[in-house]
Coordinates of C-alpha atoms (C1' of nucleotides) in Angstrom, one line a residue:
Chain J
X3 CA 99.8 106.1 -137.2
X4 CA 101.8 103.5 -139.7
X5 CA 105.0 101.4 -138.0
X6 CA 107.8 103.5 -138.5
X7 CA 109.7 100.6 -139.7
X8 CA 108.1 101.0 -142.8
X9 CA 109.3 104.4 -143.4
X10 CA 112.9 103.4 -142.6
X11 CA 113.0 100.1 -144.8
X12 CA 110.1 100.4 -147.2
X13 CA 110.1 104.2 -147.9
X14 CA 109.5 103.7 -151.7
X15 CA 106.0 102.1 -150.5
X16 CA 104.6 104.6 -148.6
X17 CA 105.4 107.8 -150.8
X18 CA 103.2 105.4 -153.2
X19 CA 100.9 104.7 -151.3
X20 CA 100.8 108.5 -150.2
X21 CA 100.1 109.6 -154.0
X22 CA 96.9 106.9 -153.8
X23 CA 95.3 108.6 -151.1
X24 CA 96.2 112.1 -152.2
X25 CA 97.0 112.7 -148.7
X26 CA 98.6 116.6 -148.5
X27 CA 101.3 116.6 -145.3
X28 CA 103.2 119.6 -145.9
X29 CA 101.8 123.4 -146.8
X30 CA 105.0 123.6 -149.6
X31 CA 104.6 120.3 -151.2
X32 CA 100.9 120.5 -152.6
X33 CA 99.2 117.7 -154.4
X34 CA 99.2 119.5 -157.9
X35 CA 103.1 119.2 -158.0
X36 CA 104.5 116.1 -159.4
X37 CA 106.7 114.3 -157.1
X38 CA 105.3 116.0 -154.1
X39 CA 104.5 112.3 -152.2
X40 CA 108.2 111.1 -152.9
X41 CA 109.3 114.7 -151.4
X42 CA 106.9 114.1 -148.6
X43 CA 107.8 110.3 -147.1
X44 CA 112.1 112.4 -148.1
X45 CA 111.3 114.7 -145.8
X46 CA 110.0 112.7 -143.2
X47 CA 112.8 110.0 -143.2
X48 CA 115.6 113.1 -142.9
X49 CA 113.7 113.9 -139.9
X50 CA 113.9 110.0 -138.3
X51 CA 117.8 109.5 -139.0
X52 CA 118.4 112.5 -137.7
X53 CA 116.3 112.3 -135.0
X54 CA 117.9 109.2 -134.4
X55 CA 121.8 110.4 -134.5
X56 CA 120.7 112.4 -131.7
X57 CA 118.9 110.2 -129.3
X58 CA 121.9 108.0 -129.6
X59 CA 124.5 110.4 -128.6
X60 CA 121.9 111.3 -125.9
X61 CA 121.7 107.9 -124.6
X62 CA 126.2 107.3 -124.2
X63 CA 125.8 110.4 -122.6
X64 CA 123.1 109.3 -120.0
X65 CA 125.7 106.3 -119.6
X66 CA 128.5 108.5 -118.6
X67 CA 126.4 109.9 -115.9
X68 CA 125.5 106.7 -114.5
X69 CA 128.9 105.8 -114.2
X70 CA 129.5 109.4 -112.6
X71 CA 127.0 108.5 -110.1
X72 CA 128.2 104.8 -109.2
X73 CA 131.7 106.3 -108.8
X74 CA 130.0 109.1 -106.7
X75 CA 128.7 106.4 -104.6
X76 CA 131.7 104.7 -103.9
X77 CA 133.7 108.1 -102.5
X78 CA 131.2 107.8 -99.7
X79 CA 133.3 104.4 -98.8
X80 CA 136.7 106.3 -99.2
X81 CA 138.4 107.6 -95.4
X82 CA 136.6 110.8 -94.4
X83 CA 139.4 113.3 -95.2
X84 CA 139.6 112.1 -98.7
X85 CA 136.3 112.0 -99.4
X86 CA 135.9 115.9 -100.1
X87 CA 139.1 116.0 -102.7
X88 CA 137.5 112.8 -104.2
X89 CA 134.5 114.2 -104.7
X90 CA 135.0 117.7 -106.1
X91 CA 135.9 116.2 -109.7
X92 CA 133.0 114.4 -110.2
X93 CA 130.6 116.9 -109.2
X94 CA 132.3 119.0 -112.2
X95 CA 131.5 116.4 -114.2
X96 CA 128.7 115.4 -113.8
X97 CA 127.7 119.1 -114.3
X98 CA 129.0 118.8 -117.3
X99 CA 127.5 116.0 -118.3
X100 CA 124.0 117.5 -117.4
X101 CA 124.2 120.2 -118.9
X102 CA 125.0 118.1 -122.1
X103 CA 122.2 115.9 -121.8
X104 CA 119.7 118.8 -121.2
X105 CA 120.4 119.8 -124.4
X106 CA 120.3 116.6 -126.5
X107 CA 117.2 115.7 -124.9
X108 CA 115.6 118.8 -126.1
X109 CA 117.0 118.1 -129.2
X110 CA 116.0 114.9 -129.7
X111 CA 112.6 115.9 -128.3
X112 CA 111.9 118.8 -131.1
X113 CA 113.1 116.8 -133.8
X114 CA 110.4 113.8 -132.4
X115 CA 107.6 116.1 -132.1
X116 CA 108.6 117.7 -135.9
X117 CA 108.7 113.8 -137.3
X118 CA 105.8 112.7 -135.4
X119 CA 103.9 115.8 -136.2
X120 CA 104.4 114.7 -139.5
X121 CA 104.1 110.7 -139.9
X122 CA 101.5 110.9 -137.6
X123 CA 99.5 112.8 -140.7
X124 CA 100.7 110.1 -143.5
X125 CA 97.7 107.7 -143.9
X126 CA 97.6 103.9 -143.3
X127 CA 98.2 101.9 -146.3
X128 CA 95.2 101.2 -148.5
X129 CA 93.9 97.5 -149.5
X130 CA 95.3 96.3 -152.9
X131 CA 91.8 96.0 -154.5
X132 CA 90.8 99.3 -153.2
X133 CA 90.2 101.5 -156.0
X134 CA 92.5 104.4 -157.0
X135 CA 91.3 107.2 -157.7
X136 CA 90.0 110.8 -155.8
X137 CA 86.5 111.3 -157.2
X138 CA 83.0 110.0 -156.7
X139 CA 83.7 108.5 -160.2
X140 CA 86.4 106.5 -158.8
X141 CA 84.2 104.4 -156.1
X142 CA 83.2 100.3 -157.4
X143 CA 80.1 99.7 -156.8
X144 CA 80.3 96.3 -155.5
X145 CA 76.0 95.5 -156.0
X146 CA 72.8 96.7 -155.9
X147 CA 70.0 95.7 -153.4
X148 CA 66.2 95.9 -153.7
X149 CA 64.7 98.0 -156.5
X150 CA 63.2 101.8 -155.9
X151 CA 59.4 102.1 -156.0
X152 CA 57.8 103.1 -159.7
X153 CA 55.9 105.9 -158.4
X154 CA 54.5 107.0 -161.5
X155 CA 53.0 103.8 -162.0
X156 CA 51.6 103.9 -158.4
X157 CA 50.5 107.1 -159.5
X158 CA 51.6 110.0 -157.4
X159 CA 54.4 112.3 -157.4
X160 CA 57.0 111.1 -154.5
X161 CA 57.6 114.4 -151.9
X162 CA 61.2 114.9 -150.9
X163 CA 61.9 114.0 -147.0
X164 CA 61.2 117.4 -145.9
X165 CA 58.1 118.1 -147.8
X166 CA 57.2 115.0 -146.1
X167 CA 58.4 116.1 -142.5
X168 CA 56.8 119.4 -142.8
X169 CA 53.4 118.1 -143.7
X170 CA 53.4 115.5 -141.0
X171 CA 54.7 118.3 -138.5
X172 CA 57.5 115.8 -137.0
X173 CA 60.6 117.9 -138.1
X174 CA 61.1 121.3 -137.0
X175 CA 63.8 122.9 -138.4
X176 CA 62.9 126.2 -137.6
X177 CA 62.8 125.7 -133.9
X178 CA 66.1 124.1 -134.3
X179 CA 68.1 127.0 -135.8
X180 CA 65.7 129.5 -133.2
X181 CA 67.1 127.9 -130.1
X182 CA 70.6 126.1 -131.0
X183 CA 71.2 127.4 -134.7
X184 CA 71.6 126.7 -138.2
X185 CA 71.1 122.8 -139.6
X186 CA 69.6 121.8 -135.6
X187 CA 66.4 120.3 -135.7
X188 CA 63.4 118.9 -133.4
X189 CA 62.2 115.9 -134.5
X190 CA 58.1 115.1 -133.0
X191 CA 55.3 112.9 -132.3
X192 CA 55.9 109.7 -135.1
X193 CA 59.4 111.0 -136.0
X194 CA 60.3 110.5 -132.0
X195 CA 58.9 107.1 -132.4
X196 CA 60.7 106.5 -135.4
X197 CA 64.0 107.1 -134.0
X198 CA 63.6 105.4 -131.2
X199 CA 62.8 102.4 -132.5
X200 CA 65.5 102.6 -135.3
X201 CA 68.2 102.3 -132.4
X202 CA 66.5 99.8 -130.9
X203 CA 66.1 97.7 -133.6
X204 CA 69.7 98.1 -134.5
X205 CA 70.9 97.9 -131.1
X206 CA 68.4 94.2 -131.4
X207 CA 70.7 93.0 -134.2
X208 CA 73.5 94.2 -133.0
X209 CA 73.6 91.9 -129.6
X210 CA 72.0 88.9 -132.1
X211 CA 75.4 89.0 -133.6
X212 CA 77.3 89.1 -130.1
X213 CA 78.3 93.2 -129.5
X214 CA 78.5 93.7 -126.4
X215 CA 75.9 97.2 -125.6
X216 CA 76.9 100.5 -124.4
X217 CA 75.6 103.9 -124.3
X218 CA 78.9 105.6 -124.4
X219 CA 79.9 109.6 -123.1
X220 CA 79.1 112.1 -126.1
X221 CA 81.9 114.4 -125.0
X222 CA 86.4 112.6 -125.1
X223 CA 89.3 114.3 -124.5
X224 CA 91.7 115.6 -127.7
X225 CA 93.9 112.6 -127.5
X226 CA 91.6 110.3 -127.7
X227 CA 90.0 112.0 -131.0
X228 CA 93.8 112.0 -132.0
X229 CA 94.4 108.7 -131.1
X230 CA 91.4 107.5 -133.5
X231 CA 92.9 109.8 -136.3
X232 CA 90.7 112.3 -136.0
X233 CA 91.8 116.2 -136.3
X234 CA 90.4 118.4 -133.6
X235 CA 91.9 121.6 -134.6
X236 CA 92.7 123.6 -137.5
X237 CA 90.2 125.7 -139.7
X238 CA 88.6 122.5 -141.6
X239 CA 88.0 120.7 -138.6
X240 CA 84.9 118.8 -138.6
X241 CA 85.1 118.6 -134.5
X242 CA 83.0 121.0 -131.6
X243 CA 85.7 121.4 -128.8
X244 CA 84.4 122.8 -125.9
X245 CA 86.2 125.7 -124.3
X246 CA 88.4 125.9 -121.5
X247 CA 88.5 122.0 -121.2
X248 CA 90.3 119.1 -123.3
X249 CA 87.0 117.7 -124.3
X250 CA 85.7 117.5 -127.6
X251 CA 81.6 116.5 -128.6
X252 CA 82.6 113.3 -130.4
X253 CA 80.9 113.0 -134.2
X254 CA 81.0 109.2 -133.7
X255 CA 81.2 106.7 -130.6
X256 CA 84.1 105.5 -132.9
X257 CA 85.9 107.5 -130.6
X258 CA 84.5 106.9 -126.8
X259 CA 84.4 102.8 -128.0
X260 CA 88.1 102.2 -129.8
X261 CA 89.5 104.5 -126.4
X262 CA 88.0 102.5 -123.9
X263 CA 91.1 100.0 -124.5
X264 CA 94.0 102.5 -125.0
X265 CA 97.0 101.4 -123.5
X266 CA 95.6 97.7 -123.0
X267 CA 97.6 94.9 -123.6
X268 CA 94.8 92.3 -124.3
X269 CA 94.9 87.9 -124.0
X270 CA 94.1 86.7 -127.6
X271 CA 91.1 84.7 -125.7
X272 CA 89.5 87.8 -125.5
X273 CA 89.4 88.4 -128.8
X274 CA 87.9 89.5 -131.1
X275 CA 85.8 92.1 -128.9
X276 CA 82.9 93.4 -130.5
X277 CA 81.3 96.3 -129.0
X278 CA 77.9 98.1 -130.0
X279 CA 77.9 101.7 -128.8
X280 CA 74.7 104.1 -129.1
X281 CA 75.7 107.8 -129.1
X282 CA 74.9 111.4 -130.3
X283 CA 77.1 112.6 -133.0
X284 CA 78.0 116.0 -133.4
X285 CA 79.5 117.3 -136.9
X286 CA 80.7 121.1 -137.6
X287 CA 80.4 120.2 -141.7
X288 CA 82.9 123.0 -142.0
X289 CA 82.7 123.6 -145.5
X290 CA 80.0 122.0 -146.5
X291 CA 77.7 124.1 -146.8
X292 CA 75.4 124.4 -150.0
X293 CA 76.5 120.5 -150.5
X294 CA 73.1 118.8 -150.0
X295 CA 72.5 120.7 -146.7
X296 CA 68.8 121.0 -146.9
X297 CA 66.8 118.8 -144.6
X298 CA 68.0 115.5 -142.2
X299 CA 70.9 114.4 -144.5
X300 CA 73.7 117.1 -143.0
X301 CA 72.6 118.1 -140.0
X302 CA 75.3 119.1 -136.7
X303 CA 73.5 116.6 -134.9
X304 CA 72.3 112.9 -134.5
X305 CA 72.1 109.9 -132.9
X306 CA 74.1 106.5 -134.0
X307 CA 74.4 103.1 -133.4
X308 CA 77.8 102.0 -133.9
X309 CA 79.5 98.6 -134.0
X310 CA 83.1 97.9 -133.2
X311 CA 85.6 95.3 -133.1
X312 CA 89.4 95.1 -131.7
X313 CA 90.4 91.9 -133.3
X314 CA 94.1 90.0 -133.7
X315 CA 96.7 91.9 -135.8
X316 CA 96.4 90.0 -138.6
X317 CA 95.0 91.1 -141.9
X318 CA 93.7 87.9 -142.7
X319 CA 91.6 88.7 -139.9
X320 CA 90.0 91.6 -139.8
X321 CA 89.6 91.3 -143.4
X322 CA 87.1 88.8 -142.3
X323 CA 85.5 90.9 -139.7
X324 CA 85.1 93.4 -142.1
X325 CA 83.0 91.9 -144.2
X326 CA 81.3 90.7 -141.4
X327 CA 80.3 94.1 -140.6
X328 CA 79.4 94.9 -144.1
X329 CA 77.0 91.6 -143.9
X330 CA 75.1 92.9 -140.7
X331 CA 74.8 96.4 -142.7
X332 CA 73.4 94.9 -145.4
X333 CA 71.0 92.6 -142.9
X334 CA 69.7 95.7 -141.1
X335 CA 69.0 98.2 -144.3
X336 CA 67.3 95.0 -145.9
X337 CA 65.2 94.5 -143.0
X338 CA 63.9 98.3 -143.6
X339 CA 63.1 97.5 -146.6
X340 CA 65.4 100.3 -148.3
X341 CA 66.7 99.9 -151.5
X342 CA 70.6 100.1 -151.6
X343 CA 74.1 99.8 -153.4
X344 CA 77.3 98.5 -151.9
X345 CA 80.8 101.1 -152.6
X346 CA 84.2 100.1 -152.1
X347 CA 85.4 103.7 -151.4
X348 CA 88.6 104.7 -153.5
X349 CA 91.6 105.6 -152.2
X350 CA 91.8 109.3 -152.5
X351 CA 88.4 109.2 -149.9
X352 CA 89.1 106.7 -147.4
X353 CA 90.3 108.4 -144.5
X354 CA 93.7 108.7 -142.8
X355 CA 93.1 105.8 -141.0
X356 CA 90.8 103.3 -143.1
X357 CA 92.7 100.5 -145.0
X358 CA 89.4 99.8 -146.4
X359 CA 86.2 101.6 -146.6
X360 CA 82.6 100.4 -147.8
X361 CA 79.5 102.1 -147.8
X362 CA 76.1 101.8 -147.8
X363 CA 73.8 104.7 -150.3
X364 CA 70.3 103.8 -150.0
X365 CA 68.0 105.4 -152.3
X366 CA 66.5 108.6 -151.9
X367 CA 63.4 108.9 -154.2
X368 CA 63.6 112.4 -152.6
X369 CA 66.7 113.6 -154.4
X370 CA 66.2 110.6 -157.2
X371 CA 70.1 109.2 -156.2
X372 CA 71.6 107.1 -153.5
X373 CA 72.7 108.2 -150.5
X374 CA 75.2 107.2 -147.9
X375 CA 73.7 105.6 -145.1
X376 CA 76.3 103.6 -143.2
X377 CA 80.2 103.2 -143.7
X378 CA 82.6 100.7 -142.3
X379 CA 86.0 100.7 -142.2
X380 CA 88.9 98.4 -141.5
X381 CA 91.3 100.4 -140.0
X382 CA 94.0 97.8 -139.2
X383 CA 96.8 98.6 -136.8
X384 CA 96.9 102.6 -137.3
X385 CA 94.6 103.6 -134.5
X386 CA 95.8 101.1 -132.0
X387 CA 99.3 101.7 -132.8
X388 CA 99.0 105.4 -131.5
X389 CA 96.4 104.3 -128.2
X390 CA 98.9 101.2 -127.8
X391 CA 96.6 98.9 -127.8
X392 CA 97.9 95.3 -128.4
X393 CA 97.4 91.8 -127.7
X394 CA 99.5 88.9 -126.1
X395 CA 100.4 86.0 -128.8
X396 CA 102.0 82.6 -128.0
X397 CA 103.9 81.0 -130.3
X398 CA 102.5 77.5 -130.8
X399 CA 99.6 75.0 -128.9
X400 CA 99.5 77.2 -125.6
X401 CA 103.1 77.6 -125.8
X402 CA 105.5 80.2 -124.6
X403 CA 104.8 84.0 -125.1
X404 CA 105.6 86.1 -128.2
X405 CA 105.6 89.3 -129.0
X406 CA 102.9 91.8 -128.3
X407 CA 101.0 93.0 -131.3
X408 CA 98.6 96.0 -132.0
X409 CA 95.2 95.0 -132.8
X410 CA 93.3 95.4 -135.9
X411 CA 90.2 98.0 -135.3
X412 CA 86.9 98.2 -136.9
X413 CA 84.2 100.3 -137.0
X414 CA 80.9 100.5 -138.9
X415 CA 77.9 102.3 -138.8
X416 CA 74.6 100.2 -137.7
X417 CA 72.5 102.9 -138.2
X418 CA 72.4 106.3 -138.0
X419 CA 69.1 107.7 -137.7
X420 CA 69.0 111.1 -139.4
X421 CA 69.7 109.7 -142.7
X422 CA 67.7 106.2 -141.9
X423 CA 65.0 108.4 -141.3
X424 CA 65.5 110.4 -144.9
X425 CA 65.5 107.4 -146.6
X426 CA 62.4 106.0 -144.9
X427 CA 60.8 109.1 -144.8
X428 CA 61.1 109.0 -148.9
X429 CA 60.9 105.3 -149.4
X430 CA 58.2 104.5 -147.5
X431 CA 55.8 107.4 -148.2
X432 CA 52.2 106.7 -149.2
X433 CA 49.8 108.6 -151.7
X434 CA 47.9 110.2 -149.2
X435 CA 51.1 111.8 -147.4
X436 CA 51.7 109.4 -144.5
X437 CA 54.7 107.3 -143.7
X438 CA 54.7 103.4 -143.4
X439 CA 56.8 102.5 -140.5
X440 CA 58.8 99.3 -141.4
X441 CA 57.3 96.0 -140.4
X442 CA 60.8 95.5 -138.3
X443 CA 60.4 98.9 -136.3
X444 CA 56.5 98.7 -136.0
X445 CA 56.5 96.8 -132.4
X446 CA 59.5 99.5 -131.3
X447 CA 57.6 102.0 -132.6
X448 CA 54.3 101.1 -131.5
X449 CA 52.9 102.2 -134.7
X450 CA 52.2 101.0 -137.9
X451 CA 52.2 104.5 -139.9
X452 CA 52.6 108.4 -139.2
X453 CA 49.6 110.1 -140.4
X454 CA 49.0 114.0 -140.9
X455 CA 47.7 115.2 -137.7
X456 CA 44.3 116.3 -136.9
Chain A
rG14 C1' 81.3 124.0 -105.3
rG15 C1' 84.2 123.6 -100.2
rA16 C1' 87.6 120.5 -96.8
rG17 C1' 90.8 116.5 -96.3
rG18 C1' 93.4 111.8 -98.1
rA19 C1' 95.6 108.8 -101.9
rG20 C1' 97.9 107.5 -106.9
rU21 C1' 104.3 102.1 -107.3
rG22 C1' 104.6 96.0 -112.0
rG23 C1' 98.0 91.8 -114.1
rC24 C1' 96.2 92.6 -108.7
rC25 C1' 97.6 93.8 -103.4
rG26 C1' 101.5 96.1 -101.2
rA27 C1' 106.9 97.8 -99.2
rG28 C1' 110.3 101.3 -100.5
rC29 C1' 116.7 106.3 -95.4
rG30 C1' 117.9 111.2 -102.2
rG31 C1' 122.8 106.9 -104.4
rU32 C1' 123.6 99.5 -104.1
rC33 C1' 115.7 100.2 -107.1
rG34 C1' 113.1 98.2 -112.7
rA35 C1' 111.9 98.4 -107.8
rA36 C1' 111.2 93.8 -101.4
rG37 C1' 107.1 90.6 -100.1
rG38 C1' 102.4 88.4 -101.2
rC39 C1' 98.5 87.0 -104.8
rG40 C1' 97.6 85.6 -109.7
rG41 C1' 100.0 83.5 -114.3
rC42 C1' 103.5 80.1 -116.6
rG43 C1' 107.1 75.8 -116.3
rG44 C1' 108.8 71.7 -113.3
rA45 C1' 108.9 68.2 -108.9
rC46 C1' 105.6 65.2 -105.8
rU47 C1' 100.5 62.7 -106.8
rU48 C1' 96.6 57.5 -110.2
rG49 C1' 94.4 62.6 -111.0
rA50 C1' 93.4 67.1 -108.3
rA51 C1' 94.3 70.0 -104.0
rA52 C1' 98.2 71.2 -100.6
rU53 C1' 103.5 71.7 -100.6
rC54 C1' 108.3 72.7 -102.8
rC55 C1' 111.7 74.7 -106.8
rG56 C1' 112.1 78.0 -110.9
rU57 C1' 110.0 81.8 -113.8
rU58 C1' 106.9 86.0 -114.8
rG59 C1' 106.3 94.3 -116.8
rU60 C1' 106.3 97.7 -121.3
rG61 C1' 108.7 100.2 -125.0
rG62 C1' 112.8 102.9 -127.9
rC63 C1' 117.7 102.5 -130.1
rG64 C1' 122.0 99.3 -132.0
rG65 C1' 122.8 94.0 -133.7
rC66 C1' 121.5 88.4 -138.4
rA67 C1' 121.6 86.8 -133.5
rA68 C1' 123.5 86.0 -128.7
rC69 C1' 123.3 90.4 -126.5
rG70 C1' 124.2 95.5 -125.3
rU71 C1' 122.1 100.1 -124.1
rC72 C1' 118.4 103.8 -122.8
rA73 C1' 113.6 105.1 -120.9
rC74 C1' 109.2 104.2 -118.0
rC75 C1' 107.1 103.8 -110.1
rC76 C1' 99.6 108.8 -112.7
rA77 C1' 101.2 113.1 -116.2
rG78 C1' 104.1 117.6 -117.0
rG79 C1' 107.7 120.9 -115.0
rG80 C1' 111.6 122.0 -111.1
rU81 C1' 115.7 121.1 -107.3
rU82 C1' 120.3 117.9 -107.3
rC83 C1' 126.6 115.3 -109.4
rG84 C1' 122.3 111.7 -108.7
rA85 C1' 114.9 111.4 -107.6
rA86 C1' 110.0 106.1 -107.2
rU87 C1' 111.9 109.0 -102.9
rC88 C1' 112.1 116.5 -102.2
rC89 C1' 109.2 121.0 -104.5
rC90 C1' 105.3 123.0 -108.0
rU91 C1' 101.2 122.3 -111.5
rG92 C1' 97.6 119.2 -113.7
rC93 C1' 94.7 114.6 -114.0
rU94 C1' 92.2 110.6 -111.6
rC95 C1' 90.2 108.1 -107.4
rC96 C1' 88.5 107.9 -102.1
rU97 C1' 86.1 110.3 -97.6
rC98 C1' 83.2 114.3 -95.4
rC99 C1' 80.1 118.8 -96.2
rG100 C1' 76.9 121.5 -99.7
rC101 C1' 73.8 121.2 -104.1
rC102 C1' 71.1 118.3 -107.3
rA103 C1' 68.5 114.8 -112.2

RNA sequence: GGAGGAGUGGCCGAGCGGUCGAAGGCGGCGGACUUGAAAUCCGUUGUGGCGGCAACGUCACCCAGGGUUCGAAUCCCUGCUCCUCCGCCA
């Protein structure tokens, strides 16, 4: 969620910034019509002042009554006799004035909920040198890293990841969609290995670089999705809720990590707090289907090691972090040996709340592209204004307290196996069909290579 | 799953339906004393909304949501969380 001050004194900025991201609020005011973002952040801002009118009459209102009570009070001090006669007005009026604030609270409440619904939807502001734009065309590519194998001069034709998987036997799809359904998979023998010891050799590098480790709950409640600016509901929701409960399967430990602090007010000593979080992720991919849906890359489930960072709210500062997170990316893909390219994501596909998005496509000889492998995002104040998390400041050397402000939140992927394990399924397949396991993952693997089966 | 009990400020803890945003203690911060520290003493110390350049004013918040009442931290209902006992179990 943005700071509503900027919708009262800067309104011009966000309906720009609203036509960057493409960002569709309201059913009549599609993104094909011109003028549709200025409507929009119009719309909105009616909403506030009046909104605004009303919680102010509301609030003389809840005065009067106070008053009405005080002078309640003081009848009980009057002579006994008089105290009935003294009485009988106020209790009129204070009926009155009830029954008048009953309604103006309701008032005020609908017209909250109508422009909360709303600004709660507009997304955070996007970083100057993001790219503009809405199509894949639109990303930078910021540089490339490693180069992809010449397999025609190695001389063999490279398999795709699941011609691989098949042959080794160590995916099997078909038991997957048997027992849980469509795009669930088992992964076996060298592929277990595999996985395992691709979280545990991010999980490694993540603590090198100070996250703290946690294996986090797979399930959180609505709000907290909410809270993190994900949308639980609605047709095109990419989110499992589970029935008869608030709970939702969470499709990142984005979610279960950034919540641990809601409503925290933090000491800036503590900070910044990185946390590492390893976690299943589970993904409708409502509509996605046809999209590059065979195999590992879209799948409903997998298992990721996340990093996350609450750090001051400053820009300046998690700006820095960011790139940060972007280095320890870079350090672990490297270390796989994968051959990769750096986006900066354009503003039409960042996200409601991402200020700045980069991500990491690592080649996929299987598909003859890149393909994303990690994102991270700095997503400034807009989740922790809306889980209220903040931090103390103090104006000066160690001197007197100033105001509380919401913390900057990051988030970034360290790996996420499914589509680690595409890209070294494909990457790191050898002429007679095995699979070199990465020189980094051998000692978590206990292998060296995964080898067709006797 | 069954039976009880409890949820108040950073923590502990008091709170006859009106004078309670809330006693007291701890902790924190500032100061006095001290060569320094401890101890002691004095003062101070929640979060947010709205209005205002500001001083300041005003409203809300005692787990959450409803209700009773002129008036609720205090009474009633529902939910959530935690604790104890029993059952079951990785």
């Amino acid at each position: 969620m943005l700071d509503l001050k900027l919708l009262r004194d800067e309104p011009q900025r966000l309906a720009e910034n609203l036509e960057h991201r493409r960002a569709q609020i309201f059913d009549d005011l599609p993104t094909s019509e011109g003028g549709w973002a200025q409507a929009t952040i119009d719309r909105i801002a009616a909403l506030d002042a009046r909104y605004r009118d009303v919680l102010a009459e509301g609030e003389r209102v809840r005065h009067a009554q106070k008053e009405t009570s005080e002078a309640m009070r003081d009848v009980g001090k009057l002579p006994k006799p008089e105290q009935a006669a003294a009485r009988a007005p106020l209790v009129e009026k204070g009926r009155e004035l009830r029954d008048r604030e009953r309604e103006l609270t309701t008032e005020a409440e609908t017209l909250q909920l109508e422009r909360d619904e709303a600004f709660a939807r507009l997304p955070n502001l996007t970083h100057p040198d993001s790219p503009r734009g809405h199509t894949d065309d639109d990303h930078r590519e910021l540089r490339k890293w490693g180069t992809p194998r010449d397999f025609a001069a190695e001389g063999f034709e490279p398999k795709d990841h699941l011609q691989l998987a098949e042959a080794l036997d160590i995916v099997d799809f078909a038991a997957g969609a048997k027992v849980t359904g469509n795009k669930f998979y088992y992964l076996k023998h060298g592929a277990v290995l595999l996985d395992l010891a691709l979280q545990r050799f991010a999980i490694d590098v993540a603590q090198k670089h100070g996250f703290a480790l946690h294996i986090t709950p797979d399930l959180a409640r609505v709000e907290m999705l909410q809270g993190l600016g994900f949308n639980p509901r609605g047709e095109s929701t990419q989110v499992y809720s589970v029935e008869r409960s608030d709970l939702c399967l969470v499709g990142t430990a984005e979610i279960t990590l950034g919540g641990m602090l809601a409503d925290a007010i933090v000491e800036p000593s503590e900070l910044p707090l990185l946390l590492c979080g390893l976690s299943h992720c589970f993904r409708t991919e409502a509509g996605a289907a046809g999209q590059e849906s065979r195999g590992l890359y879209r799948v409903h489930q997998f298992t990721k090691v996340e990093l996350f960072a609450f750090v001051e709210g400053d820009l300046q500062v998690s700006e820095t972090m960011h790139a940060r997170f972007l280095d320890i990316e870079e350090e672990i893909f490297q270390a796989l040996e994968l051959p990769y390219r750096v986006l900066d994501i354009a503003s039409g596909d960042l996200g409601g709340p991402a200020y700045r998005k980069y991500d990491i496509e690592a080649w996929m000889p299987g598909r003859g592209a890149y393909g994303e492998v990690t994102s991270t995002s700095n997503c400034t104040d807009y989740q922790a204004r809306r889980l209220r998390i903040r931090h103390r400041t103090y104006d000066g050397d160690g001197g007197s307290k100033g105001k509380n402000r919401f913390c900057h939140m990051l988030n970034g992927t360290a790996v996420a196996t499914s589509r680690a394990l595409v890209a070294i399924f494909e990457n790191h397949q050898q002429a007679d069909g095995s699979i070199a396991i990465p020189k980094v993952l051998q000692g978590f693997a206990g292998i060296e290579r995964i080898s067709p089966r006797t």
